[in-house]
Amino acid sequence: MMLTSTDARVAVDAVLDTFYAERIARAGASGSQYELLWRRMRDASRGGKRLRPGLVLLAHTALGGNAPEDALTAAAATELMHTALLFHDDVLDADLVRRGEPNLQGRFVADALESGLGGEHSRTWGDTAGVLGGDLLISAVHAFAARINSPARVEIHEILDESMFVTAAGELADVGYGVGAMRPDAAEIGRMMAEKTAHYTFSAPLRIGAALAGASAEASAELSQIGAALGFIYQLRDDVLGVFGDPDTLGKSIDGDLREGKRTLLIAHAEHSAEWARVSHLFGRRGIDAGDVALLRQAIVDSGAAAEIERLLTHEGDQVAARIDASSLPLPLRQELRAIARRCAERES
């Protein structure tokens, strides 16, 4: 029987709670600030969708796996990787808020400011917490994978390592595009999306679950391709929400992508239009006000880029649905994957 999303969340959260409790206890002997770091890492890890561990458990169960403890351990490892990457991503993007609350470094920045440190030193303190927190969790990912008893353990280590390898390339490109170090075309932006999001969010968790189930190479390859397509849709919707979403629903500002000059397909479709040319000097300027941000949003709409991305989302959704239906995967898994594809395209957070 396949776990519901609620069952998966409860089971994974129990494993993660134990992990953080152990690390907090160990850190307590090393000094108050180190224990505080671990407590805040635990707090910052709460409240997510648990999408990645859910995919591990889904693939493992649907493909006939009989190693529930190993699957749960692997699922928790994918969530630790996700949290690690969020910590690092917030440092790279200079963000201090996530899910509507101060993020890991935001809390350390607030402490430093309250103690009387200046802004620059406070940001250094916060960024240090974010970088070290991410590093600690990346190390823990492989410590978790080492606990797996299945013969698939080596393959899972390799999938996790590949995820970090690919995701780092995507993150480097994303920042490079934003600061103008590289001038990407739409194909290069699409590749960055696949590297930054699709691999570790969809392809890797599905492949890990399949490996634990002893699935065939054909099933693993199909899941990898389907995962890549799901990740593209997920990131495409994320980019739209980053400009047009509801900040209360998202738990973060929707001005950041425009102020940072984030290069997305939305921008790639807008930037050759006359509407965008009139406001392009505002793009990527952190000091712009709310009125300037509104002008950029309106230019994206008037250029037809927003409508074009919605058409692309519909097209890609149809394509991945056809790929899922044509696969050799079991019917219950195909049904679940189709539902996930719809949620990726239609989600509001």
Tab-separated table of C-alpha atoms in Angstrom:
chain	number	residue	atom	x	y	z
A	1	MET	CA	0.000	0.000	0.000
A	2	MET	CA	1.359	3.422	-0.932
A	3	LEU	CA	1.832	5.945	1.843
A	4	THR	CA	-0.302	9.053	1.698
A	5	SER	CA	1.534	12.366	1.596
A	6	THR	CA	0.544	12.901	5.238
A	7	ASP	CA	1.893	9.475	6.240
A	8	ALA	CA	5.160	10.210	4.426
A	9	ARG	CA	5.520	13.593	6.118
A	10	VAL	CA	4.903	12.147	9.591
A	11	ALA	CA	7.331	9.275	9.060
A	12	VAL	CA	10.102	11.451	7.620
A	13	ASP	CA	9.624	14.151	10.249
A	14	ALA	CA	10.050	11.554	12.995
A	15	VAL	CA	13.402	10.485	11.527
A	16	LEU	CA	14.551	14.084	11.130
A	17	ASP	CA	13.457	15.013	14.664
A	18	THR	CA	15.617	12.201	16.029
A	19	PHE	CA	18.541	13.301	13.864
A	20	TYR	CA	18.373	16.915	15.032
A	21	ALA	CA	17.911	15.905	18.678
A	22	GLU	CA	21.090	13.810	18.504
A	23	ARG	CA	23.079	16.596	16.842
A	24	ILE	CA	21.805	19.230	19.280
A	25	ALA	CA	22.862	17.037	22.194
A	26	ARG	CA	26.346	16.584	20.684
A	27	ALA	CA	26.668	20.280	19.946
A	28	GLY	CA	25.799	21.151	23.523
A	29	ALA	CA	29.256	20.033	24.616
A	30	SER	CA	30.918	22.339	22.078
A	31	GLY	CA	29.566	25.694	23.186
A	32	SER	CA	26.336	27.653	23.302
A	33	GLN	CA	26.588	29.133	19.798
A	34	TYR	CA	27.123	25.751	18.167
A	35	GLU	CA	24.132	24.281	19.946
A	36	LEU	CA	22.127	27.338	18.922
A	37	LEU	CA	23.147	26.779	15.302
A	38	TRP	CA	21.803	23.236	15.372
A	39	ARG	CA	18.591	24.268	17.096
A	40	ARG	CA	17.979	26.899	14.470
A	41	MET	CA	18.833	24.486	11.678
A	42	ARG	CA	16.171	22.165	13.066
A	43	ASP	CA	13.639	24.991	13.279
A	44	ALA	CA	14.438	26.175	9.747
A	45	SER	CA	13.903	22.661	8.378
A	46	ARG	CA	10.282	22.543	9.522
A	47	GLY	CA	7.292	23.448	7.410
A	48	GLY	CA	8.387	22.320	3.945
A	49	LYS	CA	6.399	20.234	1.482
A	50	ARG	CA	8.530	17.083	1.965
A	51	LEU	CA	8.234	16.608	-1.792
A	52	ARG	CA	11.542	14.785	-2.279
A	53	PRO	CA	11.165	12.187	0.472
A	54	GLY	CA	7.611	11.603	-0.682
A	55	LEU	CA	8.912	10.724	-4.160
A	56	VAL	CA	11.453	8.270	-2.723
A	57	LEU	CA	8.739	6.488	-0.763
A	58	LEU	CA	6.304	6.595	-3.685
A	59	ALA	CA	8.724	4.991	-6.152
A	60	HIS	CA	9.932	2.399	-3.646
A	61	THR	CA	6.422	1.269	-2.704
A	62	ALA	CA	4.873	1.447	-6.179
A	63	LEU	CA	7.703	-0.603	-7.678
A	64	GLY	CA	7.291	-3.396	-5.143
A	65	GLY	CA	10.022	-2.489	-2.670
A	66	ASN	CA	10.181	-4.331	0.640
A	67	ALA	CA	12.783	-2.275	2.524
A	68	PRO	CA	10.659	0.328	4.317
A	69	GLU	CA	13.318	1.295	6.876
A	70	ASP	CA	15.956	1.797	4.199
A	71	ALA	CA	13.474	3.780	2.103
A	72	LEU	CA	12.680	6.025	5.053
A	73	THR	CA	16.383	6.606	5.725
A	74	ALA	CA	17.012	7.463	2.085
A	75	ALA	CA	13.943	9.705	2.027
A	76	ALA	CA	15.226	11.654	5.029
A	77	ALA	CA	18.605	12.016	3.311
A	78	THR	CA	16.967	13.718	0.317
A	79	GLU	CA	15.222	16.180	2.630
A	80	LEU	CA	18.506	16.982	4.384
A	81	MET	CA	20.072	17.696	0.995
A	82	HIS	CA	17.185	19.991	0.123
A	83	THR	CA	17.518	21.901	3.398
A	84	ALA	CA	21.286	22.215	2.921
A	85	LEU	CA	20.787	23.677	-0.540
A	86	LEU	CA	18.174	26.123	0.778
A	87	PHE	CA	20.641	27.370	3.394
A	88	HIS	CA	23.287	27.923	0.740
A	89	ASP	CA	20.800	29.400	-1.727
A	90	ASP	CA	19.646	31.981	0.807
A	91	VAL	CA	23.253	33.049	1.339
A	92	LEU	CA	23.850	33.337	-2.411
A	93	ASP	CA	20.647	35.341	-2.880
A	94	ALA	CA	21.229	37.473	0.261
A	95	ASP	CA	17.751	36.481	1.504
A	96	LEU	CA	16.904	36.713	5.209
A	97	VAL	CA	13.325	35.356	5.039
A	98	ARG	CA	11.879	31.999	4.029
A	99	ARG	CA	8.349	30.655	4.487
A	100	GLY	CA	7.317	33.976	5.948
A	101	GLU	CA	9.813	33.842	8.827
A	102	PRO	CA	13.455	34.850	9.331
A	103	ASN	CA	15.589	32.104	7.815
A	104	LEU	CA	18.665	30.556	9.422
A	105	GLN	CA	21.022	33.425	8.694
A	106	GLY	CA	18.262	35.957	9.253
A	107	ARG	CA	18.006	34.895	12.878
A	108	PHE	CA	21.754	35.186	13.381
A	109	VAL	CA	21.766	38.595	11.694
A	110	ALA	CA	19.007	39.749	14.051
A	111	ASP	CA	20.994	38.534	17.066
A	112	ALA	CA	24.093	40.381	15.908
A	113	LEU	CA	22.230	43.622	15.253
A	114	GLU	CA	20.560	43.410	18.648
A	115	SER	CA	23.938	42.962	20.308
A	116	GLY	CA	25.173	46.175	18.718
A	117	LEU	CA	27.197	44.863	15.767
A	118	GLY	CA	27.082	46.900	12.574
A	119	GLY	CA	25.270	45.742	9.461
A	120	GLU	CA	28.313	44.357	7.641
A	121	HIS	CA	29.518	42.263	10.568
A	122	SER	CA	25.981	41.096	11.257
A	123	ARG	CA	25.612	39.842	7.676
A	124	THR	CA	28.962	38.071	7.925
A	125	TRP	CA	27.777	36.303	11.086
A	126	GLY	CA	24.509	35.301	9.442
A	127	ASP	CA	26.146	34.146	6.216
A	128	THR	CA	28.614	32.061	8.217
A	129	ALA	CA	25.715	30.286	9.920
A	130	GLY	CA	24.057	29.642	6.560
A	131	VAL	CA	27.177	28.278	4.881
A	132	LEU	CA	28.185	26.068	7.802
A	133	GLY	CA	24.620	24.851	8.290
A	134	GLY	CA	24.466	23.764	4.666
A	135	ASP	CA	27.878	22.104	4.864
A	136	LEU	CA	26.899	20.154	7.973
A	137	LEU	CA	23.742	18.817	6.362
A	138	ILE	CA	25.488	17.815	3.130
A	139	SER	CA	27.872	15.741	5.242
A	140	ALA	CA	24.897	14.256	7.093
A	141	VAL	CA	23.280	13.229	3.804
A	142	HIS	CA	26.018	10.678	3.177
A	143	ALA	CA	26.086	9.628	6.831
A	144	PHE	CA	22.407	8.760	6.419
A	145	ALA	CA	23.016	6.895	3.170
A	146	ALA	CA	25.721	4.840	4.897
A	147	ARG	CA	23.052	3.441	7.243
A	148	ILE	CA	21.177	1.809	4.376
A	149	ASN	CA	21.448	-1.975	4.516
A	150	SER	CA	20.332	-2.638	0.956
A	151	PRO	CA	22.870	-3.635	-1.719
A	152	ALA	CA	21.639	-0.486	-3.482
A	153	ARG	CA	23.521	1.627	-0.931
A	154	VAL	CA	26.467	2.278	-3.255
A	155	GLU	CA	24.165	3.294	-6.112
A	156	ILE	CA	22.294	5.646	-3.787
A	157	HIS	CA	25.544	7.304	-2.694
A	158	GLU	CA	26.363	7.802	-6.367
A	159	ILE	CA	22.943	9.305	-7.133
A	160	LEU	CA	23.283	11.720	-4.212
A	161	ASP	CA	26.797	12.676	-5.284
A	162	GLU	CA	25.609	13.208	-8.851
A	163	SER	CA	22.813	15.432	-7.548
A	164	MET	CA	25.256	17.716	-5.757
A	165	PHE	CA	27.555	17.767	-8.789
A	166	VAL	CA	24.749	18.750	-11.158
A	167	THR	CA	22.958	21.129	-8.793
A	168	ALA	CA	26.134	23.100	-8.074
A	169	ALA	CA	26.591	23.624	-11.813
A	170	GLY	CA	23.040	24.920	-12.094
A	171	GLU	CA	23.444	27.219	-9.097
A	172	LEU	CA	26.683	28.652	-10.488
A	173	ALA	CA	24.985	29.336	-13.816
A	174	ASP	CA	21.946	30.880	-12.134
A	175	VAL	CA	24.067	33.359	-10.181
A	176	GLY	CA	26.280	34.016	-13.203
A	177	TYR	CA	23.261	34.858	-15.333
A	178	GLY	CA	21.879	37.150	-12.639
A	179	VAL	CA	25.032	39.220	-12.198
A	180	GLY	CA	25.710	39.407	-15.918
A	181	ALA	CA	28.794	37.194	-15.949
A	182	MET	CA	27.094	35.155	-18.695
A	183	ARG	CA	24.393	36.054	-21.206
A	184	PRO	CA	22.262	32.963	-21.683
A	185	ASP	CA	19.757	32.169	-24.381
A	186	ALA	CA	16.525	30.287	-23.695
A	187	ALA	CA	18.168	26.876	-24.218
A	188	GLU	CA	20.890	27.656	-21.700
A	189	ILE	CA	18.320	28.861	-19.174
A	190	GLY	CA	16.399	25.624	-19.676
A	191	ARG	CA	19.548	23.600	-19.039
A	192	MET	CA	20.233	25.596	-15.881
A	193	MET	CA	16.690	24.847	-14.663
A	194	ALA	CA	17.251	21.130	-15.218
A	195	GLU	CA	20.543	21.237	-13.348
A	196	LYS	CA	19.500	23.470	-10.469
A	197	THR	CA	16.094	21.966	-9.682
A	198	ALA	CA	14.971	18.977	-11.732
A	199	HIS	CA	17.743	16.550	-10.858
A	200	TYR	CA	17.797	16.695	-7.073
A	201	THR	CA	14.080	17.459	-6.661
A	202	PHE	CA	12.550	14.833	-8.951
A	203	SER	CA	14.897	12.571	-10.891
A	204	ALA	CA	17.180	11.633	-7.996
A	205	PRO	CA	14.456	10.833	-5.418
A	206	LEU	CA	12.528	8.725	-7.937
A	207	ARG	CA	15.698	6.848	-8.932
A	208	ILE	CA	16.638	6.286	-5.286
A	209	GLY	CA	13.244	4.764	-4.545
A	210	ALA	CA	13.513	2.609	-7.662
A	211	ALA	CA	17.010	1.431	-6.693
A	212	LEU	CA	15.805	0.348	-3.251
A	213	ALA	CA	12.932	-1.534	-4.890
A	214	GLY	CA	15.342	-3.389	-7.179
A	215	ALA	CA	13.652	-1.911	-10.243
A	216	SER	CA	14.942	-2.497	-13.738
A	217	ALA	CA	17.362	-0.205	-15.539
A	218	GLU	CA	14.509	0.621	-17.919
A	219	ALA	CA	12.254	1.799	-15.076
A	220	SER	CA	15.081	3.867	-13.586
A	221	ALA	CA	15.785	5.520	-16.945
A	222	GLU	CA	12.095	6.295	-17.443
A	223	LEU	CA	11.856	7.826	-13.985
A	224	SER	CA	14.951	9.921	-14.660
A	225	GLN	CA	13.424	11.336	-17.847
A	226	ILE	CA	10.008	11.886	-16.282
A	227	GLY	CA	11.671	13.510	-13.280
A	228	ALA	CA	13.567	15.906	-15.529
A	229	ALA	CA	10.313	16.942	-17.218
A	230	LEU	CA	8.522	17.370	-13.889
A	231	GLY	CA	11.403	19.474	-12.585
A	232	PHE	CA	11.263	21.757	-15.615
A	233	ILE	CA	7.544	22.372	-15.031
A	234	TYR	CA	8.081	22.885	-11.319
A	235	GLN	CA	10.840	25.460	-11.849
A	236	LEU	CA	8.910	27.201	-14.610
A	237	ARG	CA	5.933	27.677	-12.305
A	238	ASP	CA	8.332	28.747	-9.536
A	239	ASP	CA	9.720	31.486	-11.776
A	240	VAL	CA	6.203	32.747	-12.524
A	241	LEU	CA	5.313	32.734	-8.823
A	242	GLY	CA	8.547	34.597	-8.094
A	243	VAL	CA	7.141	37.560	-10.059
A	244	PHE	CA	3.343	37.209	-9.938
A	245	GLY	CA	2.665	35.039	-6.886
A	246	ASP	CA	0.964	35.952	-3.625
A	247	PRO	CA	3.653	36.851	-1.073
A	248	ASP	CA	1.479	35.697	1.831
A	249	THR	CA	0.977	32.296	0.238
A	250	LEU	CA	4.623	31.986	-0.766
A	251	GLY	CA	5.958	33.260	2.540
A	252	LYS	CA	8.444	35.564	0.824
A	253	SER	CA	8.664	38.735	-1.225
A	254	ILE	CA	7.882	38.534	-4.929
A	255	ASP	CA	10.139	41.475	-5.752
A	256	GLY	CA	13.432	39.646	-5.275
A	257	ASP	CA	13.798	38.045	-8.710
A	258	LEU	CA	13.295	41.383	-10.465
A	259	ARG	CA	15.584	43.295	-8.098
A	260	GLU	CA	18.313	40.631	-8.420
A	261	GLY	CA	18.068	40.403	-12.202
A	262	LYS	CA	17.289	36.698	-12.154
A	263	ARG	CA	17.450	35.306	-15.678
A	264	THR	CA	14.411	33.098	-16.236
A	265	LEU	CA	12.477	31.979	-19.282
A	266	LEU	CA	9.899	34.591	-18.351
A	267	ILE	CA	12.535	37.296	-18.860
A	268	ALA	CA	13.976	35.586	-21.935
A	269	HIS	CA	10.555	35.785	-23.619
A	270	ALA	CA	10.049	39.429	-22.603
A	271	GLU	CA	13.450	40.968	-23.244
A	272	HIS	CA	13.247	41.349	-27.027
A	273	SER	CA	9.985	43.309	-26.868
A	274	ALA	CA	9.492	47.056	-27.075
A	275	GLU	CA	7.608	46.947	-23.770
A	276	TRP	CA	10.598	45.470	-21.971
A	277	ALA	CA	13.074	47.805	-23.663
A	278	ARG	CA	11.355	50.775	-22.015
A	279	VAL	CA	11.924	49.423	-18.488
A	280	SER	CA	14.934	47.115	-18.867
A	281	HIS	CA	17.224	49.624	-17.120
A	282	LEU	CA	15.308	48.894	-13.908
A	283	PHE	CA	15.892	45.142	-14.045
A	284	GLY	CA	18.482	43.884	-11.564
A	285	ARG	CA	18.692	47.112	-9.570
A	286	ARG	CA	18.278	46.316	-5.871
A	287	GLY	CA	17.392	49.911	-5.036
A	288	ILE	CA	14.266	50.168	-7.186
A	289	ASP	CA	11.002	50.986	-5.434
A	290	ALA	CA	7.633	49.231	-5.555
A	291	GLY	CA	6.480	51.416	-8.441
A	292	ASP	CA	9.452	50.377	-10.571
A	293	VAL	CA	8.807	46.723	-9.765
A	294	ALA	CA	5.201	47.182	-10.866
A	295	LEU	CA	6.427	48.645	-14.177
A	296	LEU	CA	8.608	45.580	-14.769
A	297	ARG	CA	5.722	43.239	-14.031
A	298	GLN	CA	3.408	45.102	-16.384
A	299	ALA	CA	6.025	45.023	-19.144
A	300	ILE	CA	6.266	41.236	-18.802
A	301	VAL	CA	2.503	40.990	-19.192
A	302	ASP	CA	2.279	43.495	-22.057
A	303	SER	CA	5.103	41.814	-23.959
A	304	GLY	CA	3.124	38.575	-24.044
A	305	ALA	CA	5.808	36.733	-22.058
A	306	ALA	CA	3.503	35.804	-19.179
A	307	ALA	CA	0.933	34.316	-21.554
A	308	GLU	CA	3.671	32.512	-23.493
A	309	ILE	CA	4.969	30.853	-20.327
A	310	GLU	CA	1.454	29.701	-19.452
A	311	ARG	CA	1.183	28.146	-22.923
A	312	LEU	CA	4.562	26.503	-22.406
A	313	LEU	CA	3.415	25.100	-19.064
A	314	THR	CA	0.345	23.584	-20.712
A	315	HIS	CA	2.454	22.125	-23.533
A	316	GLU	CA	5.059	20.668	-21.191
A	317	GLY	CA	2.323	19.255	-18.960
A	318	ASP	CA	0.771	17.478	-21.941
A	319	GLN	CA	4.176	16.170	-22.999
A	320	VAL	CA	5.076	14.716	-19.625
A	321	ALA	CA	1.599	13.182	-19.275
A	322	ALA	CA	2.094	11.420	-22.597
A	323	ARG	CA	5.554	10.245	-21.531
A	324	ILE	CA	4.163	8.878	-18.267
A	325	ASP	CA	1.341	7.062	-20.053
A	326	ALA	CA	3.753	5.523	-22.573
A	327	SER	CA	6.136	4.254	-19.889
A	328	SER	CA	6.411	0.693	-18.604
A	329	LEU	CA	5.803	1.858	-15.013
A	330	PRO	CA	2.982	0.307	-12.960
A	331	LEU	CA	-0.414	1.932	-13.371
A	332	PRO	CA	-0.669	3.242	-9.760
A	333	LEU	CA	2.708	4.952	-10.132
A	334	ARG	CA	1.739	6.453	-13.487
A	335	GLN	CA	-1.447	7.827	-11.932
A	336	GLU	CA	0.459	9.376	-9.050
A	337	LEU	CA	3.027	10.920	-11.390
A	338	ARG	CA	0.326	12.452	-13.554
A	339	ALA	CA	-1.264	14.001	-10.465
A	340	ILE	CA	2.142	15.366	-9.421
A	341	ALA	CA	2.602	16.887	-12.877
A	342	ARG	CA	-0.701	18.726	-12.551
A	343	ARG	CA	0.228	20.031	-9.113
A	344	CYS	CA	3.608	21.220	-10.375
A	345	ALA	CA	1.960	23.228	-13.145
A	346	GLU	CA	-0.940	24.622	-11.115
A	347	ARG	CA	0.544	25.181	-7.654
A	348	GLU	CA	0.379	28.546	-5.915
A	349	SER	CA	3.235	28.049	-3.437
